[in-house]
Coordinates of C-alpha atoms in Angstrom, one line a residue:
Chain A
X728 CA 0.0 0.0 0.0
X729 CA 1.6 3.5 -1.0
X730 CA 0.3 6.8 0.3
X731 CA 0.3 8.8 -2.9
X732 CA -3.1 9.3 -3.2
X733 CA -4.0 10.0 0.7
X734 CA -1.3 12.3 0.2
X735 CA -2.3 14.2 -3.0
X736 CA -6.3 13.8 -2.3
X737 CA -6.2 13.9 1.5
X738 CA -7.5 17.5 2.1
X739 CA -10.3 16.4 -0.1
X740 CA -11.3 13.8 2.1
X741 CA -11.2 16.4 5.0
X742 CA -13.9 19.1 3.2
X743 CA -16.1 15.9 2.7
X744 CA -15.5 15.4 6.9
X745 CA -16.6 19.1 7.3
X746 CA -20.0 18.8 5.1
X747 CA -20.5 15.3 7.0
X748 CA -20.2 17.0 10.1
X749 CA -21.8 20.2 9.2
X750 CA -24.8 18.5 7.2
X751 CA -25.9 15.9 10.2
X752 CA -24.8 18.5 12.8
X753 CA -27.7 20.5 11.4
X754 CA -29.9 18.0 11.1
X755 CA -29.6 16.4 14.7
X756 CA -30.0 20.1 16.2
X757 CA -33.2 21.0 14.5
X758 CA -34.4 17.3 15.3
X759 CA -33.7 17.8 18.7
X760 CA -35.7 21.4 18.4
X761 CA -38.8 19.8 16.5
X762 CA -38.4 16.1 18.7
X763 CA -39.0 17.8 22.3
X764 CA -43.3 18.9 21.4
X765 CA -43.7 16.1 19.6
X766 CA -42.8 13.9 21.9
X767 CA -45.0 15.7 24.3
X768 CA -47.7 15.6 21.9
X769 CA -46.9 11.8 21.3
X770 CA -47.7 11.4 25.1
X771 CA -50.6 13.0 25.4
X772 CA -54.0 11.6 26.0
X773 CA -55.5 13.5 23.5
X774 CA -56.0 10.8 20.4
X775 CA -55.7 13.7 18.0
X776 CA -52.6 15.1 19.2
X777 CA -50.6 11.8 19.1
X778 CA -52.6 9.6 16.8
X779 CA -51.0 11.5 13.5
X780 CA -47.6 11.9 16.2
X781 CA -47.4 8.2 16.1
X782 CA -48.1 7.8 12.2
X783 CA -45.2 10.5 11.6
X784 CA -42.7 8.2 13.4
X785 CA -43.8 4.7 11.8
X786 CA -43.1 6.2 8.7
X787 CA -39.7 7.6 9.1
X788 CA -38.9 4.8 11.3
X789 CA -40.5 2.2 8.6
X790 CA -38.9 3.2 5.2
X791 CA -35.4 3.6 4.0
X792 CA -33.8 7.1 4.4
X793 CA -32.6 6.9 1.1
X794 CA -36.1 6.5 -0.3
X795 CA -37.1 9.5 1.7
X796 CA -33.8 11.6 0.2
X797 CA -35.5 10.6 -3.3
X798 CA -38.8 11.3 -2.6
X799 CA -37.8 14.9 -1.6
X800 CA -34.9 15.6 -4.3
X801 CA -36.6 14.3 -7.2
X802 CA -40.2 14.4 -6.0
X803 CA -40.0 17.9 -5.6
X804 CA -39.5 17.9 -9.0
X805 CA -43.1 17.1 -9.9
X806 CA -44.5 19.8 -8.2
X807 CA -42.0 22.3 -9.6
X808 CA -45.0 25.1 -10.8
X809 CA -46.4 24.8 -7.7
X810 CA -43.3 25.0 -5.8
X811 CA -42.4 28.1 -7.7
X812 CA -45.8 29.5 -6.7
X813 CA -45.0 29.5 -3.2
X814 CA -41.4 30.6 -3.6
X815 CA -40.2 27.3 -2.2
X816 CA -38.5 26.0 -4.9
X817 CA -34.8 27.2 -4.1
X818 CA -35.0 24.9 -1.2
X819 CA -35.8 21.7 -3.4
X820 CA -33.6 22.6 -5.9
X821 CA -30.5 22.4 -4.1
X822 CA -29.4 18.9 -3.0
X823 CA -27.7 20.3 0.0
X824 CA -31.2 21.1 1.5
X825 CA -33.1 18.5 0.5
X826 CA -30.4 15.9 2.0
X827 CA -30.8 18.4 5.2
X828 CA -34.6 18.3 5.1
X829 CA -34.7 14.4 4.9
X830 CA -32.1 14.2 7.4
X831 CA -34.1 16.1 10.2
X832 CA -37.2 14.8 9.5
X833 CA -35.8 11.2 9.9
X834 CA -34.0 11.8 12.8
X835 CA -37.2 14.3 14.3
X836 CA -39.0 10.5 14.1
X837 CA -36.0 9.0 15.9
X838 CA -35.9 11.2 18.4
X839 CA -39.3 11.8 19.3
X840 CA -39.7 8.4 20.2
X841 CA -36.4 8.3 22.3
X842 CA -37.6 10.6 24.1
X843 CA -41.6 9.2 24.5
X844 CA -39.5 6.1 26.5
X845 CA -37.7 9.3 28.6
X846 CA -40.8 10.6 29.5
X847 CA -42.6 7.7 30.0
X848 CA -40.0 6.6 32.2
X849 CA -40.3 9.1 35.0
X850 CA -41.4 7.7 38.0
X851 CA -45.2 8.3 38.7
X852 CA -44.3 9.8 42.2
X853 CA -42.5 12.4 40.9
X854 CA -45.3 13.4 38.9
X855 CA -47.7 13.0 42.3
X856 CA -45.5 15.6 43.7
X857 CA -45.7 18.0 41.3
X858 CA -49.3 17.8 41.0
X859 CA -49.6 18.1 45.0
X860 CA -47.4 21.2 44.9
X861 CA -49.8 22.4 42.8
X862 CA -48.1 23.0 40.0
X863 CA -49.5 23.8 36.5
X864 CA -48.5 21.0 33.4
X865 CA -46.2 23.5 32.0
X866 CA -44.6 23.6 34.7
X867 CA -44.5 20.3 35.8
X868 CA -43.3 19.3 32.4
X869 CA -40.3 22.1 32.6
X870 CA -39.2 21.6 35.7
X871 CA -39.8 17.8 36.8
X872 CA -40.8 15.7 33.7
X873 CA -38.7 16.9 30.9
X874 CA -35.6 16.8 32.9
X875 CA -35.4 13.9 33.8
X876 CA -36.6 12.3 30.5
X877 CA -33.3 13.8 28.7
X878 CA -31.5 12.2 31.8
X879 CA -32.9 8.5 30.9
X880 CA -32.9 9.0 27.4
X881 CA -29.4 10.7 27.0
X882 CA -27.6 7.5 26.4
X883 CA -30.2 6.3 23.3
X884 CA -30.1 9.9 22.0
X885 CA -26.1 9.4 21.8
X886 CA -26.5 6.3 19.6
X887 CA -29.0 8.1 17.0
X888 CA -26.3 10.8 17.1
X889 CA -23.9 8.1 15.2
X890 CA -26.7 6.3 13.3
X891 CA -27.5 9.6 11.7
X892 CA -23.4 10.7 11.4
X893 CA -23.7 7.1 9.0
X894 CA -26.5 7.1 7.4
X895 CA -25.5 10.7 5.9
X896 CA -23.4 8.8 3.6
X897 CA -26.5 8.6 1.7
X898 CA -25.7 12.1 0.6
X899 CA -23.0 11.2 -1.8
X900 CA -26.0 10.0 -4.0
X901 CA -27.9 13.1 -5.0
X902 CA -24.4 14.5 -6.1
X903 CA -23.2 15.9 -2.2
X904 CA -19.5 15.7 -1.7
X905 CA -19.5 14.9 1.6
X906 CA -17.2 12.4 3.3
X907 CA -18.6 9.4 1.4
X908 CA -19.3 11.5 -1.6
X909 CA -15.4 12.9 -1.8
X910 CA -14.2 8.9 -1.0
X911 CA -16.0 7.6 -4.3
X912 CA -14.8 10.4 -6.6
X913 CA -11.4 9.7 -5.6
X914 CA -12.0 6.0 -6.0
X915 CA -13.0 6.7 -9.4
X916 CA -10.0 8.6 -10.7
X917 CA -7.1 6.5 -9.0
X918 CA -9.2 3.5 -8.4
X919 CA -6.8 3.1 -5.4
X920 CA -8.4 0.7 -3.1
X921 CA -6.9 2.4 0.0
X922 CA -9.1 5.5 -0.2
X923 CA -11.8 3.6 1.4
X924 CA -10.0 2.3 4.0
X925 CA -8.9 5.7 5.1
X926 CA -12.8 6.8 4.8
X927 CA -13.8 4.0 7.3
X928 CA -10.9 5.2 9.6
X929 CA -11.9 8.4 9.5
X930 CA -15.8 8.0 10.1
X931 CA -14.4 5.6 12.7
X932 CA -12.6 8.2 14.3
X933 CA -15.9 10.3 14.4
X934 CA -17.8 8.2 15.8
X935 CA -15.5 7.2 18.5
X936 CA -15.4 11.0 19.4
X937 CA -18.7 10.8 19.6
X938 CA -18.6 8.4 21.8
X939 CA -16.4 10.0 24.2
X940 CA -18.0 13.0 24.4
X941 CA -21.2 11.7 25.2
X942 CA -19.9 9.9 27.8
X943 CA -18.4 13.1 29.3
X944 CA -22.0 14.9 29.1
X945 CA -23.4 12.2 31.0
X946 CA -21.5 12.1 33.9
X947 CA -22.3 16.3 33.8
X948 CA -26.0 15.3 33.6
X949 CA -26.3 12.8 36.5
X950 CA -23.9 14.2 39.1
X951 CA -25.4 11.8 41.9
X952 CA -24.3 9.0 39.7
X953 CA -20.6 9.8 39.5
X954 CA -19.7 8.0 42.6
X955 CA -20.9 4.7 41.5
X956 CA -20.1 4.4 37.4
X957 CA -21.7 1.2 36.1
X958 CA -20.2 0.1 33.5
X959 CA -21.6 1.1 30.2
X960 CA -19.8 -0.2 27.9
X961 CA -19.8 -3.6 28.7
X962 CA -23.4 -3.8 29.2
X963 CA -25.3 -4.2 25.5
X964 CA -27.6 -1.9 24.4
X965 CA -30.5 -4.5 24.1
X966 CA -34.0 -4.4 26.2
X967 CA -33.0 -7.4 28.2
X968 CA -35.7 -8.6 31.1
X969 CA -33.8 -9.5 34.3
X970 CA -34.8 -13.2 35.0
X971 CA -35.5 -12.8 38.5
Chain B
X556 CA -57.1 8.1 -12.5
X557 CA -54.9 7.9 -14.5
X558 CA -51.9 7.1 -11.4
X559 CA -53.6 3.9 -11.1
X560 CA -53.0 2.9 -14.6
X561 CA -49.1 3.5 -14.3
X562 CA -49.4 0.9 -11.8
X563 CA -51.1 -1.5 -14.2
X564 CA -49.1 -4.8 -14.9
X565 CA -48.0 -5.6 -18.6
X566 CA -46.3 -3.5 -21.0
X567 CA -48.6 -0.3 -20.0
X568 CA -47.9 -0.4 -16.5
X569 CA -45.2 -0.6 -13.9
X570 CA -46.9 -2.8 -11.5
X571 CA -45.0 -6.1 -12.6
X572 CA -41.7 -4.4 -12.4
X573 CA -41.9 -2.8 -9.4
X574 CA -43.3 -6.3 -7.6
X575 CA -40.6 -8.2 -9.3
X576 CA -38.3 -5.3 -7.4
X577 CA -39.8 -6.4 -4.2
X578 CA -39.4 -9.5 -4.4
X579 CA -35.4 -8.9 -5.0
X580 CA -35.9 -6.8 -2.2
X581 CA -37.0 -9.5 0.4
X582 CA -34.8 -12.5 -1.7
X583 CA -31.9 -10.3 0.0
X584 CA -33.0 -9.1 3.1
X585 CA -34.3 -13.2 3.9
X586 CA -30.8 -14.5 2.3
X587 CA -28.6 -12.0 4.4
X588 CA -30.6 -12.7 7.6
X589 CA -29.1 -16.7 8.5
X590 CA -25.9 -15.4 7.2
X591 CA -26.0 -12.6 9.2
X592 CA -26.6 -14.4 12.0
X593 CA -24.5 -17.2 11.8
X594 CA -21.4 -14.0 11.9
X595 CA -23.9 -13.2 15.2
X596 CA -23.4 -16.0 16.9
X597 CA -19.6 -16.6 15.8
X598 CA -19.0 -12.8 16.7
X599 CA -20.9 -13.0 19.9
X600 CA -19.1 -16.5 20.4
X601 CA -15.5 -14.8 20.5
X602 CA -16.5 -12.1 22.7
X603 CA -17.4 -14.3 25.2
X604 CA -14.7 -16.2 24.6
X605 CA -11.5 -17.1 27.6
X606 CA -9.2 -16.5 24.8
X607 CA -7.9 -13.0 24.9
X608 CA -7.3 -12.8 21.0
X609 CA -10.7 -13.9 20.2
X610 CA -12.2 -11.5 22.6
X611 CA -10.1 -8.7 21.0
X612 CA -10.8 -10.0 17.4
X613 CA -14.9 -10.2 18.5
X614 CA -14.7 -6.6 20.1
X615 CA -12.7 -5.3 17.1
X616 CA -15.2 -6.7 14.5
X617 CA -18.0 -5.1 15.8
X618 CA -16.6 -1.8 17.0
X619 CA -15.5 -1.3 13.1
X620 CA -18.6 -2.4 11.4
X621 CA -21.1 -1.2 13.5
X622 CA -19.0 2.5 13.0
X623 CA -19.0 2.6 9.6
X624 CA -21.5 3.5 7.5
X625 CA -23.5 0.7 5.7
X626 CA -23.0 2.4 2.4
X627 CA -19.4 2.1 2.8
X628 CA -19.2 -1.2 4.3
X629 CA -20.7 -2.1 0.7
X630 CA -18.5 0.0 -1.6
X631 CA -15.4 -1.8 0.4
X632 CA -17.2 -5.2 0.3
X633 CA -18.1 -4.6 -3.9
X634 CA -15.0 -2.8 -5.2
X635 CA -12.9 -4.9 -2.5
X636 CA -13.7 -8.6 -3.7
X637 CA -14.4 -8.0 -7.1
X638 CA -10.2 -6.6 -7.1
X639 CA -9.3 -9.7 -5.1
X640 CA -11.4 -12.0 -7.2
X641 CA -9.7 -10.6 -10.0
X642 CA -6.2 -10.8 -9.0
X643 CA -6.5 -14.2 -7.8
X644 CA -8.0 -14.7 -11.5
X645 CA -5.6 -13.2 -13.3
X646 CA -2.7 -15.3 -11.2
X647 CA -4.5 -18.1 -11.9
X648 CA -5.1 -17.2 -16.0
X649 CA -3.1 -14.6 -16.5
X650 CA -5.5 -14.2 -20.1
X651 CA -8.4 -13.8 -18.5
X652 CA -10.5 -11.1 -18.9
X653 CA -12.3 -9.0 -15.7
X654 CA -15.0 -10.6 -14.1
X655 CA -17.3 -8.4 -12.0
X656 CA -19.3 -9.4 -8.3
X657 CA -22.7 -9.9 -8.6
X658 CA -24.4 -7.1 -6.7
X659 CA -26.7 -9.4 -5.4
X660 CA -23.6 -11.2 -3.9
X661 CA -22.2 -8.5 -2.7
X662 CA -25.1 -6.9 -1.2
X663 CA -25.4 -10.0 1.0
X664 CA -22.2 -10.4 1.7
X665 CA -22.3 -6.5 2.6
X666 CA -25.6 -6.7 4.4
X667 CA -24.2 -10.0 6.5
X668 CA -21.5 -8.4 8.0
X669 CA -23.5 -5.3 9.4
X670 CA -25.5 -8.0 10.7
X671 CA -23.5 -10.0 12.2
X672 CA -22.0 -6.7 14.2
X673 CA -25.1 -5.9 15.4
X674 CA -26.4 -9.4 16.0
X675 CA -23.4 -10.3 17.6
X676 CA -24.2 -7.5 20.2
X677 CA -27.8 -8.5 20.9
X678 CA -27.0 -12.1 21.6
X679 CA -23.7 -11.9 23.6
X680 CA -26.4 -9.6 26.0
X681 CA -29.0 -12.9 25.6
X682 CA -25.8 -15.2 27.0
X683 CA -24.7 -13.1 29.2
X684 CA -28.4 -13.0 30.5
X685 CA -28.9 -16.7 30.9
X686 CA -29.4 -17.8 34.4
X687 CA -26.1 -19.3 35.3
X688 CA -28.4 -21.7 38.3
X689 CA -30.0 -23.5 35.1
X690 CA -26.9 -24.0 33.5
X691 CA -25.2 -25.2 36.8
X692 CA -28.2 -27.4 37.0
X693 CA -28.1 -28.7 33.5
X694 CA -24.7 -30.0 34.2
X695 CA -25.5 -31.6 37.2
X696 CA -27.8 -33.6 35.5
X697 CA -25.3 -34.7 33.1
X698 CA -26.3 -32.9 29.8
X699 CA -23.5 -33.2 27.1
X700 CA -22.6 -29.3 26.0
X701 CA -24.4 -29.5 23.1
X702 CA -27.7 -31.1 24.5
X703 CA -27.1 -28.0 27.6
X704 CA -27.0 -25.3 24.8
X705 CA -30.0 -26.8 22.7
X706 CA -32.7 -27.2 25.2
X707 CA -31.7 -25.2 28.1
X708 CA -29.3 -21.8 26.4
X709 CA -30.9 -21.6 22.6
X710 CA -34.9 -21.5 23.9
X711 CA -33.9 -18.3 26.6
X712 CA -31.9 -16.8 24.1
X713 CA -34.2 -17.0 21.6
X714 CA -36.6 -15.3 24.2
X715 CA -33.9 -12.4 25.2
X716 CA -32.8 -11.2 22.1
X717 CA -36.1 -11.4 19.6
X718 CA -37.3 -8.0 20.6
X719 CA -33.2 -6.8 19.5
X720 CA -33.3 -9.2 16.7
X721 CA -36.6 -7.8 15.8
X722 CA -35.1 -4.5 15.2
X723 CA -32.3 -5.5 13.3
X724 CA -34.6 -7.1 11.1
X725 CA -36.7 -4.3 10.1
X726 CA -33.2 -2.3 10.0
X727 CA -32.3 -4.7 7.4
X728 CA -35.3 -4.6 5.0
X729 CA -34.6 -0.9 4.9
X730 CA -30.8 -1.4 4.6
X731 CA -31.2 -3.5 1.3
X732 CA -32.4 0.0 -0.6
X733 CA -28.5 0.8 -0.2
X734 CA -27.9 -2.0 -2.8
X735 CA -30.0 -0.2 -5.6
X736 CA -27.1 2.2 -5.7
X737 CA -24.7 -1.0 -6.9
X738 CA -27.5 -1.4 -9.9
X739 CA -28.9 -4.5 -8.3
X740 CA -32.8 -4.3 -9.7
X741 CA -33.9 -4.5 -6.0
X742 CA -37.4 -2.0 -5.7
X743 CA -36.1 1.0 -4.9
X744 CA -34.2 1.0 -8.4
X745 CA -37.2 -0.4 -10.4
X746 CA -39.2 2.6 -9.4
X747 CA -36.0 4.9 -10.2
X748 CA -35.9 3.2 -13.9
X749 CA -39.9 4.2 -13.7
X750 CA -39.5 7.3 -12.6
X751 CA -37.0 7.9 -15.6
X752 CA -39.6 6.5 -17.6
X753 CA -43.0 8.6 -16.9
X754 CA -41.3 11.7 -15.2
X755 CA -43.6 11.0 -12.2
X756 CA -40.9 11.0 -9.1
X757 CA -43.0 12.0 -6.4
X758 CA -45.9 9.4 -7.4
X759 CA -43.6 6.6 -7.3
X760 CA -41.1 7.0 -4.6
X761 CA -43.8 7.6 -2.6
X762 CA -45.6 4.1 -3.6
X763 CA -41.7 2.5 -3.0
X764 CA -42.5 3.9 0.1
X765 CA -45.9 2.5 0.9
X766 CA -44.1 -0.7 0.1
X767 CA -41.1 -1.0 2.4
X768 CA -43.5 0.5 5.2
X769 CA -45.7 -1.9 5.0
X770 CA -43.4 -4.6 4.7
X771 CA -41.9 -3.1 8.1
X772 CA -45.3 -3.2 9.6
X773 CA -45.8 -6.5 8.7
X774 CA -42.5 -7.6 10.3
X775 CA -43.6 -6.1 13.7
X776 CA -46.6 -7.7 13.5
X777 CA -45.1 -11.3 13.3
X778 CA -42.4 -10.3 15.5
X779 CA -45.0 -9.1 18.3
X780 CA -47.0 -12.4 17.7
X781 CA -43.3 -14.3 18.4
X782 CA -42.9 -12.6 21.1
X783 CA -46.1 -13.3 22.8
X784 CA -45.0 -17.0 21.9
X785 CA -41.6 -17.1 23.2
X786 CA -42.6 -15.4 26.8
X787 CA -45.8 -17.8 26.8
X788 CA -43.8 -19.2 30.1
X789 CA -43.1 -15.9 31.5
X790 CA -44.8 -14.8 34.7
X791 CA -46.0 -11.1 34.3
X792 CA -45.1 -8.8 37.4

C-alpha cells in the first residue's frame, strides 16, 4: 500500500468530513428542536394530538432514508410550478437542503420516540408531587418531567447521534461531496483501493469521538451517579428482562 | 385516474416491475438474515470467549462495522472482492478477462456483516443474560454441552434477544435499498428506472415507500406475535 493518493487527495477527504459534520450536525440540532413537542404531543391523551404523532414516526422509522432523500430531491421535481408559486423551490432545488430536510425529519421521528420512553419513564411519584405542589403542566413538564426524560434518554439519544453521522453517507448519492461522496470520486479517478480504508478510519474516528464526548456529558447530567459508574460499555444496548 | 393505470401490470404499466423489485428486495434481506446471524453467533461467540485474541478479534469486529457506515461497508465489500477476485484470476489465467461481483452477492455479503456486528451485540447480551443456576443445574444432571446449549441456552436466548433481533430485522429490509445504488434491480431502483420512464418522481417513490412501510409493519406484526410466543412461560409482574 503506497500513500500517494491520501497524500495528493487527503484535504479532499477532509472538506467531505466538514459537510458530514456540518450537514448531520444541522440536522440532529433542528431534530432535537422539532423532537422535544412532539414527543410531548406523542404522550398526550388527547387521540388527536398523538394519533398523526405516532403515524409520523412509523413512517420515518418504517422506510429507507434513502427512499425518503428521493422522494424529496426528485419528488420535488413534480411539483416544480407549484413550488415556484410558493417561492419554495430554491429549497428543493438544491441537494444540499433536500439531504438536510430528509435528514431532520428522519432523525425528528427517531428522536421523538427516544424521548416518548424518557418521558414515559419518570417515575409516577415524581409526577404525584408536582401535582400536589400544585403545580400547572407546564410547569411540571419544565421543571420535573422533561428533565429527567433527557436524563434517561441521554444514552439512546447518543446512539441516533452516530446512526444519523452514518446514514448521511447517503448524501453522496444526490451528487453531495460529503465524506462518502469525496471517497467515491477519488475511487473513481485512482481506483486506489486504499481510499476507502482511510474513509472507514476516518468516520471511525468520528464516531469514536462521539462516543467519548457523550460519555463526558453524561457524567455532567447525573452528578449523583458519578460516585458509582456502572459500567456502560460492557453492558449491551438491548431491552433485556432480568430473569428474576 | 390515470396514477392507477401506471401501476397497471404488462407493458402499460409498472406494477409487474416494481413487484418483481420487491421480491429482489425481500430475496436479499431473507438470504442475508441466516448469514447474518450465523457472523452473530460466531462474533458473539468470540466475545465471550477465555481466549484474549478472540475477545479482542470479536470486540474489534464489531466496533468497526457497526462505526461505519453501511454504504461504505458495501463499496469496500463490492470494489474490494471484485479486485481480489480478480487478481487471484488473473494469477491463476493470466488471459483472463475482468470478471465483476454480482451485486446481489455482494449486497449479501455486505448486508451479513453489518448483521453479524449488530447481531453479535444483541445475543452476547442474551448469554450473558442466561441464568447461570440453570446451567449449573443442566450440568449436574449430566447434559452433554451441546444437549445444555439446545434445550436449556438456545430456547432463553431465543426469548432475550427477539425484541433486538426484531429491530435488526426491520433495520435490514430498509438497509437493502443501499444495494439499488450497486444497480442490483432490487425495488427501490425499479421505481427509479420508472421514474426515468413517466417523469412521475413523487408518485412513485412515494408508492416505493408505501411498500417498504408496510413490509416493516408486517415484520412487527409477526415479531410481536413471536414474542407473545416465546414469553408464553413468563410470569408477568
Amino acid at each position: 500500500m503506497s500513500f500517494d493518493t491520501i497524500i495528493q487527495y487527503g484535504h479532499l477527504l477532509l472538506e467531505g468530513t466538514w459537510l458530514t459534520i456540518k450537514l448531520s450536525g444541522l440536522a440532529l440540532v433542528v431534530g432535537a428542536l422539532c423532537a422535544m413537542p412532539m414527543a410531548v404531543a406523542r404522550c398526550s391523551d388527547r387521540r388527536w394530538l398523538s394519533r398523526p404523532v405516532r403515524v409520523y414516526i412509523s413512517f420515518f422509522r418504517g422506510t429507507p432514508m434513502l427512499a425518503q432523500l428521493f422522494l424529496i430531491y426528485y419528488g420535488a421535481g413534480q411539483y416544480r410550478h407549484e413550488l415556484q408559486a410558493l417561492n419554495l423551490w430554491w429549497l428543493f432545488r438544491d441537494p444540499f437542503y433536500c439531504a438536510l430536510v430528509t435528514f431532520a425529519l428522519n432523525t425528528t421521528a427517531y428522536q421523538t420516540e427516544l424521548l416518548r420512553g424518557g418521558i414515559q419513564g419518570v417515575p409516577r411519584g415524581e409526577i404525584e408531587a408536582a401535582k400536589a405542589y400544585g403545580m400547572s403542566s407546564w410547569l411540571r413538564y419544565r421543571l420535573i418531567v422533561l428533565p429527567h426524560a433527557y436524563r434517561i434518554a441521554f444514552p439512546a439519544l447518543g446512539n441516533e447521534v452516530i446512526l444519523l453521522l452514518k446514514g448521511s453517507a447517503i448524501a453522496s448519492v444526490v451528487t453531495l461531496f460529503d465524506l462518502m461522496g469525496q471517497t467515491r470520486t477519488i475511487f473513481a479517478k485512482t481506483f486506489d483501493f486504499s481510499i476507502y480504508l482511510w474513509a472507514a478510519l476516518l468516520y471511525l474516528l468520528i464516531t469514536m469521538l462521539i462516543v467519548r464526548v457523550w460519555r463526558r456529558l453524561e457524567d455532567r447530567l447525573n452528578p449523583h451517579l458519578r460516585q458509582r459508574t456502572v459500567q456502560r460499555s460492557s453492558t449491551p444496548a438491548v431491552a433485556v428482562a432480568p430473569t428474576e | 385516474m390515470d396514477n392507477l393505470s401506471l401501476l397497471a401490470f404488462g407493458s402499460d404499466g409498472w406494477g409487474d416491475e416494481l413487484l418483481s423489485g420487491l421480491l429482489v428486495t425481500i430475496q436479499l434481506a431473507a438470504t442475508t438474515l441466516p448469514l447474518g446471524l450465523l457472523i452473530g453467533f460466531a462474533v458473539a461467540g468470540a466475545s465471550l470467549s477465555s481466549h484474549p485474541w478472540l475477545r479482542r478479534f470479536g470486540r474489534g469486529y464489531t466496533t468497526a462495522a457497526r462505526g461505519i457506515p453501511e454504504l461504505l461497508t458495501l463499496f469496500l465489500v463490492y470494489n474490494g472482492i471484485a479486485m481480489l477476485l480478480n487478481a487471484v484470476w488473473r494469477w491463476l489465467d493470466p488471459e483472463a478477462g475482468f470478471v465483476e461481483l454480482s451485486p446481489f452477492i455482494a449486497g449479501v455479503i455486505a448486508l451479513s456483516v453489518v448483521f453479524g456486528a449488530f447481531s453479535g451485540e444483541v445475543l452476547r447480551g442474551a448469554f450473558q443474560a442466561l441464568d447461570r443456576g440453570q446451567i449449573e443445574a443442566g450440568q449436574a444432571i449430566g447434559l452433554s454441552r451441546w444437549d445444555l446449549f439446545r434445550f436449556i441456552k438456545l430456547p432463553q436466548i431465543w426469548r432475550f434477544a427477539l425484541p433486538g433481533l426484531g429491530n435488526l430485522w426491520v433495520n435490514l429490509i430498509k438497509d437493502t435499498a443501499l444495494v439499488s445504488i450497486i444497480a442490483l434491480n432490487d425495488l427501490l431502483r425499479m421505481t427509479n428506472i420508472a421514474v426515468g420512464a413517466t417523469k412521475k418522481p413523487f408518485t412513485f417513490f412515494l408508492i416505493a415507500c408505501a411498500a417498504y412501510w408496510l413490509l416493516s409493519i408486517l415484520s412487527e406484526m409477526v415479531l410481536a406475535r413471536l414474542e407473545e410466543r416465546a414469553n408464553r412461560g413468563v410470569r408477568r409482574a
